[in-house]
GROMACS .gro file of C-alpha atoms in nm:
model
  312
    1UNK     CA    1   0.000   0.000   0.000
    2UNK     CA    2   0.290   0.296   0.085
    3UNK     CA    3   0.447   0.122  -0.252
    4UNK     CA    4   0.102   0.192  -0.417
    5UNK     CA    5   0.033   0.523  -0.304
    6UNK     CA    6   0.369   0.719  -0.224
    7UNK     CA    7   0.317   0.718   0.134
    8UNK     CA    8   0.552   0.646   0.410
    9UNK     CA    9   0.483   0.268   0.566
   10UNK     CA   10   0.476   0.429   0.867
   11UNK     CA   11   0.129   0.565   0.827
   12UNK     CA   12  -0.006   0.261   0.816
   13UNK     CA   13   0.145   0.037   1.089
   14UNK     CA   14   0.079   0.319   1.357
   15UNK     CA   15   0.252   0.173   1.685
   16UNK     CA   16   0.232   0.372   2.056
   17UNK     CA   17  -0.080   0.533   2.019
   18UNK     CA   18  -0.450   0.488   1.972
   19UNK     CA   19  -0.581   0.459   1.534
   20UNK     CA   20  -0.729   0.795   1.540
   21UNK     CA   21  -1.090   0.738   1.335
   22UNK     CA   22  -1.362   1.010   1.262
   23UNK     CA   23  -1.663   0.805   1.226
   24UNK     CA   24  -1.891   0.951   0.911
   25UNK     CA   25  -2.218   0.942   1.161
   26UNK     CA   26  -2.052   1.208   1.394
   27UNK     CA   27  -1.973   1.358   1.141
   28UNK     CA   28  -2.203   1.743   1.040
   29UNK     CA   29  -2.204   1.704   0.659
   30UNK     CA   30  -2.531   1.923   0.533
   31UNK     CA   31  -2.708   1.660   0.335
   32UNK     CA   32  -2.693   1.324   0.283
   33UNK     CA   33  -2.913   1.303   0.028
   34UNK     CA   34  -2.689   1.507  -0.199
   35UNK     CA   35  -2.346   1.297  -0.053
   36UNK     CA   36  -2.277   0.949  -0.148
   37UNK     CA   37  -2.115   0.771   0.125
   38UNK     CA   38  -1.784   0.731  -0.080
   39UNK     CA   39  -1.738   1.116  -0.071
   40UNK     CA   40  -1.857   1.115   0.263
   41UNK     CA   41  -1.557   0.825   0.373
   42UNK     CA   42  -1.324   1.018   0.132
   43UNK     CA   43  -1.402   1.381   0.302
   44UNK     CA   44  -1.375   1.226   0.640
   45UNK     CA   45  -0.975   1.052   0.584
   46UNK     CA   46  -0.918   1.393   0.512
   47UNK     CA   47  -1.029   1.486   0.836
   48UNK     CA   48  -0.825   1.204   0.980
   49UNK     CA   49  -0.502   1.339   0.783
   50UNK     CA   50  -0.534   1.649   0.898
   51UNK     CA   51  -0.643   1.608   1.295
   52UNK     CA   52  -0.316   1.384   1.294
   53UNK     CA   53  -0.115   1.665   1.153
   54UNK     CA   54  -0.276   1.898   1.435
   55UNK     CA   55  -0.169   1.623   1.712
   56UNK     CA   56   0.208   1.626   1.605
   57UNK     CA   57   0.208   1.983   1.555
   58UNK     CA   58   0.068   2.042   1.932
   59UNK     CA   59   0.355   1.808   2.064
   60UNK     CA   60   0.586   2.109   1.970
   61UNK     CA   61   0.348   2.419   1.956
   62UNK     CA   62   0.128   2.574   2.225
   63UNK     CA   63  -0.194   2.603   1.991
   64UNK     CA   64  -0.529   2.859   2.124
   65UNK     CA   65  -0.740   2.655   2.430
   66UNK     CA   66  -1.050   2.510   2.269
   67UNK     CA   67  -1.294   2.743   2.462
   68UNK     CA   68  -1.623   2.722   2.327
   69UNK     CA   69  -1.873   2.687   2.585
   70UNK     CA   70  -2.018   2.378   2.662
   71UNK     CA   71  -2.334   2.426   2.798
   72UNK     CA   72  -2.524   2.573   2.494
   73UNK     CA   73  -2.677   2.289   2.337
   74UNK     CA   74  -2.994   2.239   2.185
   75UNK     CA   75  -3.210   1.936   2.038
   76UNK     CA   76  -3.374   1.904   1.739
   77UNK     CA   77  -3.722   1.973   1.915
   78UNK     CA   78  -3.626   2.330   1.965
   79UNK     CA   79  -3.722   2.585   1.687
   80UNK     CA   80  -3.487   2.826   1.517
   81UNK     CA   81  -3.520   3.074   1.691
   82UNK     CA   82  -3.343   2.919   1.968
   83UNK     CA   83  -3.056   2.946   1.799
   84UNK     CA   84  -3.046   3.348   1.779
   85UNK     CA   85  -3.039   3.313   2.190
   86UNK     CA   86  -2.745   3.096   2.152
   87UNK     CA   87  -2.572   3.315   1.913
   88UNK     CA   88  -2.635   3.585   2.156
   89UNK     CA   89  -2.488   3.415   2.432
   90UNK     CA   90  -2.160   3.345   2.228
   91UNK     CA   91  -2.134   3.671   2.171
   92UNK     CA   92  -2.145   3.797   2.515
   93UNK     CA   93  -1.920   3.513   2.636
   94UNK     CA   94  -1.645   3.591   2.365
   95UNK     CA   95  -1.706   3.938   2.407
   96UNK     CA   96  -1.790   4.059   2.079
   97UNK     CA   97  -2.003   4.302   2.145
   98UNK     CA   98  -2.301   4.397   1.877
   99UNK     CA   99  -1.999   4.503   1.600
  100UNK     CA  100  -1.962   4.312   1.296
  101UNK     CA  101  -1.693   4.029   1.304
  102UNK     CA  102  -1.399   4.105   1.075
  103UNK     CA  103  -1.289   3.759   1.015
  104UNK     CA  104  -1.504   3.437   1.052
  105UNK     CA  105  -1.224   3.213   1.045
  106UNK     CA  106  -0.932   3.419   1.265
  107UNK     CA  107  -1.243   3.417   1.511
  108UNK     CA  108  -1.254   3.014   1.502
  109UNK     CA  109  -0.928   2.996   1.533
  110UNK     CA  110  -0.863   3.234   1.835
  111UNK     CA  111  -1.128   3.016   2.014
  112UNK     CA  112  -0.922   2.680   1.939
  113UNK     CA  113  -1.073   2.514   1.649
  114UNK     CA  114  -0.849   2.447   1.359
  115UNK     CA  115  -1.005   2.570   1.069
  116UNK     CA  116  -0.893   2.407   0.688
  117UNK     CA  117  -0.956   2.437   0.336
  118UNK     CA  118  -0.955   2.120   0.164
  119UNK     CA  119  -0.992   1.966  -0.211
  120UNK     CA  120  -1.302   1.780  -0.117
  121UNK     CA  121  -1.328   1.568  -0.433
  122UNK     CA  122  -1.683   1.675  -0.515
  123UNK     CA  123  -1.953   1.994  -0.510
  124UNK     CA  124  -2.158   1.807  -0.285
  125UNK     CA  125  -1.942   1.763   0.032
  126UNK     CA  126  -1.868   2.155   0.017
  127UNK     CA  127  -1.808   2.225   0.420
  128UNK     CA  128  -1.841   1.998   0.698
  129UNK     CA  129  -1.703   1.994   1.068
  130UNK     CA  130  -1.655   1.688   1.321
  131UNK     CA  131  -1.686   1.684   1.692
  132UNK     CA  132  -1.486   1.350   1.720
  133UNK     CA  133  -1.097   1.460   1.782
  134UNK     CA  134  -0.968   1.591   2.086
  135UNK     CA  135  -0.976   1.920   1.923
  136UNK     CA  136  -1.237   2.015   1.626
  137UNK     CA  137  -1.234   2.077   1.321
  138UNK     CA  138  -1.403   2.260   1.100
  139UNK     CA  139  -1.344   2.216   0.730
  140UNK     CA  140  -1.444   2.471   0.401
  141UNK     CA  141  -1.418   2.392   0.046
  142UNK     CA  142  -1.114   2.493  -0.160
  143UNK     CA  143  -1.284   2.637  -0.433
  144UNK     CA  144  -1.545   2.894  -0.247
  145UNK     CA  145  -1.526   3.180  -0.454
  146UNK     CA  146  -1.755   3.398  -0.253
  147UNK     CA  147  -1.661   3.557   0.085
  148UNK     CA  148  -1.970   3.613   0.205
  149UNK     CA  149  -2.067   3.257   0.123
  150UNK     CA  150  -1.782   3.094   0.265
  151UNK     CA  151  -1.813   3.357   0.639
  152UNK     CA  152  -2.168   3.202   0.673
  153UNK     CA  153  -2.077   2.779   0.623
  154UNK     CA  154  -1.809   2.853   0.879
  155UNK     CA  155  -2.040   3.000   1.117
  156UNK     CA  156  -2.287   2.756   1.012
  157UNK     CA  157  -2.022   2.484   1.150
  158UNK     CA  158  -1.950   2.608   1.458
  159UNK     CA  159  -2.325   2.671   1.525
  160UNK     CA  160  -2.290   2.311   1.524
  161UNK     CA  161  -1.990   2.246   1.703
  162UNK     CA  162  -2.190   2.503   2.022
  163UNK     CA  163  -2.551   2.356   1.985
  164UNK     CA  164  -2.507   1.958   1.875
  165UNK     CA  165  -2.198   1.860   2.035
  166UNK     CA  166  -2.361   1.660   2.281
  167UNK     CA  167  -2.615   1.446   2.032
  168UNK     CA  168  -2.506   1.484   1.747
  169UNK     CA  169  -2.805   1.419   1.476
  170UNK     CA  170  -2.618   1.385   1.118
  171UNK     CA  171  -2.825   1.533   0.860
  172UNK     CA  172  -3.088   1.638   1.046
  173UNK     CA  173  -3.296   1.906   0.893
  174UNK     CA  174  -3.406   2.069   1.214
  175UNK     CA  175  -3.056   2.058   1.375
  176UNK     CA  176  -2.947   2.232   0.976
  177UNK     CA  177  -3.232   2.462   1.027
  178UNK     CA  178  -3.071   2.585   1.350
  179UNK     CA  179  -2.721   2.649   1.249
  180UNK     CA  180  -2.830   2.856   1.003
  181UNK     CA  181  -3.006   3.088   1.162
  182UNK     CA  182  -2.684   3.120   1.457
  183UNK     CA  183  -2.464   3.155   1.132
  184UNK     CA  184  -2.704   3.464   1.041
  185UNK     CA  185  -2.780   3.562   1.391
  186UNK     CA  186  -2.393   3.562   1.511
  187UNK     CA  187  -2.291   3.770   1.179
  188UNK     CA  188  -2.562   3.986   1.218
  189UNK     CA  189  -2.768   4.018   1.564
  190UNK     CA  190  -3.124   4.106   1.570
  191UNK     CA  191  -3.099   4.433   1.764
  192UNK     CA  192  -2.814   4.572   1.543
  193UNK     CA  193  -3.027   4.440   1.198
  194UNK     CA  194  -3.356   4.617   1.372
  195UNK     CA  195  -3.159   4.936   1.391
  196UNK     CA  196  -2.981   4.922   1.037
  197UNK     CA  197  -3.239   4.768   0.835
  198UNK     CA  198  -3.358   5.056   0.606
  199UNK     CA  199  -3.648   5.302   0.642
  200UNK     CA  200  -3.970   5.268   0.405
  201UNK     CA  201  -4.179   5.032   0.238
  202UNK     CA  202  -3.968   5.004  -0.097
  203UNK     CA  203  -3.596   4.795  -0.088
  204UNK     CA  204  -3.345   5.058  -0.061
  205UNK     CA  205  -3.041   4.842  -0.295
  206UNK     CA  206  -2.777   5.099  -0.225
  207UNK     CA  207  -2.826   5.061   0.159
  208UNK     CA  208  -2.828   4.688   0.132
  209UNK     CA  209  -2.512   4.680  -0.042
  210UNK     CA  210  -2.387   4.921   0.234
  211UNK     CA  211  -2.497   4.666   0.463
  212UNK     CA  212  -2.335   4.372   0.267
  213UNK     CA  213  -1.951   4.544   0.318
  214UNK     CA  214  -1.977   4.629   0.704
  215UNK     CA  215  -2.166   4.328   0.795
  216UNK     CA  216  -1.989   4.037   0.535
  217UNK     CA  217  -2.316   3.895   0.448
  218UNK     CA  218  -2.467   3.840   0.046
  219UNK     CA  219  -2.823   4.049  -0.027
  220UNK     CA  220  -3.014   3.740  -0.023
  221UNK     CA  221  -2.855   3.641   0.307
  222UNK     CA  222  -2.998   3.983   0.437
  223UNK     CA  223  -3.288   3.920   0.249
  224UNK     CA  224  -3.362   3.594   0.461
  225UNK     CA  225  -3.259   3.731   0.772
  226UNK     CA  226  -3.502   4.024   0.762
  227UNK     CA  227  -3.729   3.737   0.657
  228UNK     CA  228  -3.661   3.612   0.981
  229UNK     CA  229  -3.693   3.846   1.169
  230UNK     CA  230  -4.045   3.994   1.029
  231UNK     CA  231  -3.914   4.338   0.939
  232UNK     CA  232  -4.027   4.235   0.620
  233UNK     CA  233  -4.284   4.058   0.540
  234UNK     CA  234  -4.281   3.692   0.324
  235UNK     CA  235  -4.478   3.903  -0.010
  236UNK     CA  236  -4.193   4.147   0.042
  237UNK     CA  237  -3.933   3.849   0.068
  238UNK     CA  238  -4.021   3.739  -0.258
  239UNK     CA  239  -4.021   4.025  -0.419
  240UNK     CA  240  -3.750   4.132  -0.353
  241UNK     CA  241  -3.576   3.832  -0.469
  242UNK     CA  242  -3.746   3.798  -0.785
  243UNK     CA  243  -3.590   4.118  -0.880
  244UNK     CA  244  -3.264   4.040  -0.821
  245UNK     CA  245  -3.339   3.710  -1.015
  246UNK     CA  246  -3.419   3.941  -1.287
  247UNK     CA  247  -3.140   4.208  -1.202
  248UNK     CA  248  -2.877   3.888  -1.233
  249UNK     CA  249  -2.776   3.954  -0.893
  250UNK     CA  250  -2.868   3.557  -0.787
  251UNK     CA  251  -2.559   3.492  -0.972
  252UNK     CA  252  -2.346   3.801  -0.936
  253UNK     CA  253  -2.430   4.066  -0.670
  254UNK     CA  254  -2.365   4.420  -0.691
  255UNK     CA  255  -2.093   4.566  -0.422
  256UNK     CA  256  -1.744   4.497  -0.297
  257UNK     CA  257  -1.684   4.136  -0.256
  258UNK     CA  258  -1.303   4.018  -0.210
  259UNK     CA  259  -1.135   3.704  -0.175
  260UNK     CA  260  -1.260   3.419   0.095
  261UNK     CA  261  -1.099   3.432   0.433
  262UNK     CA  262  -0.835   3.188   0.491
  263UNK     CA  263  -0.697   2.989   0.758
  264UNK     CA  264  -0.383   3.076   0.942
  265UNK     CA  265  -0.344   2.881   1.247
  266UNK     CA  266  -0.186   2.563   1.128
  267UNK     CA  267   0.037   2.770   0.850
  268UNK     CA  268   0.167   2.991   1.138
  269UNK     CA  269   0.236   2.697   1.376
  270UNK     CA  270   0.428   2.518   1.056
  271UNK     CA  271   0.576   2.855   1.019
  272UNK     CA  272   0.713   2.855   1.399
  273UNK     CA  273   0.859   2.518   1.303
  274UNK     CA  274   1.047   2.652   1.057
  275UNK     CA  275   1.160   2.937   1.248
  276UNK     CA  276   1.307   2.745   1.537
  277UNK     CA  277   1.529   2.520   1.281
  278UNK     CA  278   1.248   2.190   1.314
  279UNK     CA  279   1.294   1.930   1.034
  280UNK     CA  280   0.931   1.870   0.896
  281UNK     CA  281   1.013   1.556   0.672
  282UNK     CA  282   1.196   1.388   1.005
  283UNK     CA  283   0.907   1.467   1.216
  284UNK     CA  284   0.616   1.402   1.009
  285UNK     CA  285   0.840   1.123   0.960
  286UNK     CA  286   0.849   1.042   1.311
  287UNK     CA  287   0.509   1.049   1.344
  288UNK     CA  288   0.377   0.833   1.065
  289UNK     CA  289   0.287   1.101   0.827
  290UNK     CA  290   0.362   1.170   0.459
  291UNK     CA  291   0.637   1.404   0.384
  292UNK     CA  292   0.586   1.810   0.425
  293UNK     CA  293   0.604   1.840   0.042
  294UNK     CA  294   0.281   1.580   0.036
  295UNK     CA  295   0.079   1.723   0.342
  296UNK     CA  296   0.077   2.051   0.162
  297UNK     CA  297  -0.019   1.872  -0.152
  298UNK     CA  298  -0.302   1.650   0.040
  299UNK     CA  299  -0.415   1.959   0.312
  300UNK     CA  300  -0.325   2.285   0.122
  301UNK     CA  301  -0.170   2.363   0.436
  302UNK     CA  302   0.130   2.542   0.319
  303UNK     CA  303   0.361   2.662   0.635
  304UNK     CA  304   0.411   3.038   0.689
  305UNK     CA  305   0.734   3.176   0.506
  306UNK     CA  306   1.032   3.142   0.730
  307UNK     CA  307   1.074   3.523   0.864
  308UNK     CA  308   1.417   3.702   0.768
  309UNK     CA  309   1.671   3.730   0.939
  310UNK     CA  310   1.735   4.122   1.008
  311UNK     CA  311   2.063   4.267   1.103
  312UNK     CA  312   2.070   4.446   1.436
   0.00000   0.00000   0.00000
C-alpha cells in the first residue's frame, strides 16, 4: 500500500498510540441526500489526515485553548429561533459586542478550532465539521469563490460544534435549520439588523449593499434574515428576490466582494517550526505522516514563510 500510493509505511502500521478514526455518523455534513457515502468516507480521511497533523504539531506548539462553551446545546425539538439566543450568548461570552466580526475564520481559530480548506473531491461535500478529535475541526471547500458565502458555512459549522456537540443528529434538517439561523444571527444580531435595516416600504439596494460590506453577508442572506426576523414581510421576501433574479444579482451581486478568508493557524504553527530550525520531513516522519512536500499537496496547508533574518 505505501508502494502503491507514495506514502511512508509508517502511516499505516501506527505503533504507541490509539488509530485515530472520525466516524462519518458524527460527522455534520449538510445533506446526505446530496453525498454518497464514498465522498462522505473520502471527506472524512481527510479529516483524519489532517487532525493527525494537528496532534504532532501540538507536541511542539502551544496552539489557542479550545474554549467554546459547553453548555449551549440544543435538540432538534427546539425551533430556530433558539438558535439566535445561543448566538447571543456566544457573543457575550467571547465578548464581541453587537460590532460586525472582521474575520469568521481568525475568530474560530482564536477560540481553538483548527479551521482548513480542503480539495473535497466533489460539489456536494462543500463544508463539513466533526466533533470527534480531541480538538475540532471545522473544514471549508477549496474552491469557495464567494466571501460572504464561505463567512456564513463557517459560522454555520460552529453553530454546530456550540448547539449539537452533545447528540449529534447527522443530517438532520431541524438541527441544519438551527445552524443557520446562529450563522445569520452571530454575523448579524437582531438588535443591530432592527436598527440598520432601512427606512420605508420600498428595498433601498444601495443601503443593502452598504450593509453587505460592514456586515460580510450576500443580499439574499440579508434578504432571509429580515425574513426572519419579520421586518419584512414573506410578499416582500419574494419580491424582492425575484428582482434580483431578474437584475442577475442571484448569480453576481452588486458591491465589494473580495477574496474568501483563509486559515492561518496551522500555517503559522508550521511557520514557527520553521523558524526554530524543526525538520518537517523527520518529524512528520516520526510520526507516521507523509512528507511536508505531500501534506501541503493533500491539506493545502502550506507553512508560513520562514521570517528574515534582520541585522541588528
Amino acid at each position: 500500500m505505501a508502494l502503491r500510493l507514495g506514502m511512508p509505511v509508517g502511516f499505516f502500521a501506527v505503533t504507541g498510540r490509539p488509530l485515530l478514526t472520525i466516524p462519518t455518523d458524527q460527522t455534520f455534513f449538510r445533506s446526505l441526500r446530496r453525498t454518497s457515502q464514498m465522498d462522505r468516507e473520502r471527506a472524512a480521511a481527510h479529516a483524519v489526515l489532517l487532525a493527525e497533523l494537528v496532534r504532532l504539531i501540538e507536541s511542539r506548539v502551544k496552539l489557542p485553548v479550545y474554549d467554546v462553551p459547553s453548555d449551549l446545546t440544543v435538540d432538534a425539538q427546539d425551533p430556530p429561533e433558539r438558535a439566535e439566543v445561543i448566538a447571543d450568548q456566544l457573543r457575550d461570552s467571547w465578548e464581541l459586542g453587537q460590532e460586525p466580526i472582521p474575520n469568521s475564520i481568525r475568530l474560530l481559530e482564536r477560540h481553538g478550532i483548527v479551521v482548513a480548506r480542503l480539495p473535497l473531491l466533489t460539489g456536494d461535500v462543500d463544508a463539513f465539521s466533526s466533533v470527534v478529535p480531541a480538538r475540532p475541526l471545522v473544514i471549508l471547500g477549496a474552491d469557495k469563490g464567494v466571501r460572504e458565502r464561505s463567512r456564513r458555512d463557517a459560522l454555520h459549522e460552529l453553530g454546530h460544534l456550540v448547539m449539537h456537540h452533545a447528540d449529534p443528529e447527522v443530517a438532520s434538517p431541524p438541527l441544519e435549520r438551527q445552524a443557520e439561523r446562529f450563522s445569520s444571527a452571530l454575523l448579524f444580531p437582531a438588535t443591530a439588523f432592527r436598527d440598520e435595516w432601512p427606512e420605508g416600504r420600498r428595498i433601498d439596494w444601495a443601503k443593502l449593499v452598504s450593509l453587505k460590506t460592514r456586515w460580510g453577508m450576500s443580499l439574499g442572506a440579508l434578504l432571509y434574515r429580515a425574513r426572519d426576523l419579520e421586518v419584512i414581510s414573506p410578499t416582500g421576501y419574494e419580491s424582492a428576490v425575484k428582482y434580483m433574479s431578474k437584475k442577475g444579482w442571484r448569480t453576481r451581486e452588486p458591491g465589494p466582494s473580495g477574496s474568501p478568508e483563509e486559515p492561518k493557524l496551522l500555517r503559522d504553527a508550521l511557520g514557527m517550526l520553521i523558524d526554530n530550525r524543526v525538520d518537517l520531513d523527520a518529524l512528520f516522519e516520526d510520526g507516521g505522516l507523509p512528507s511536508a512536500d505531500q501534506l501541503v499537496a493533500l491539506l493545502q496547508v502550506e507553512p508560513r514563510q520562514r521570517r528574515p533574518l534582520v541585522a541588528v
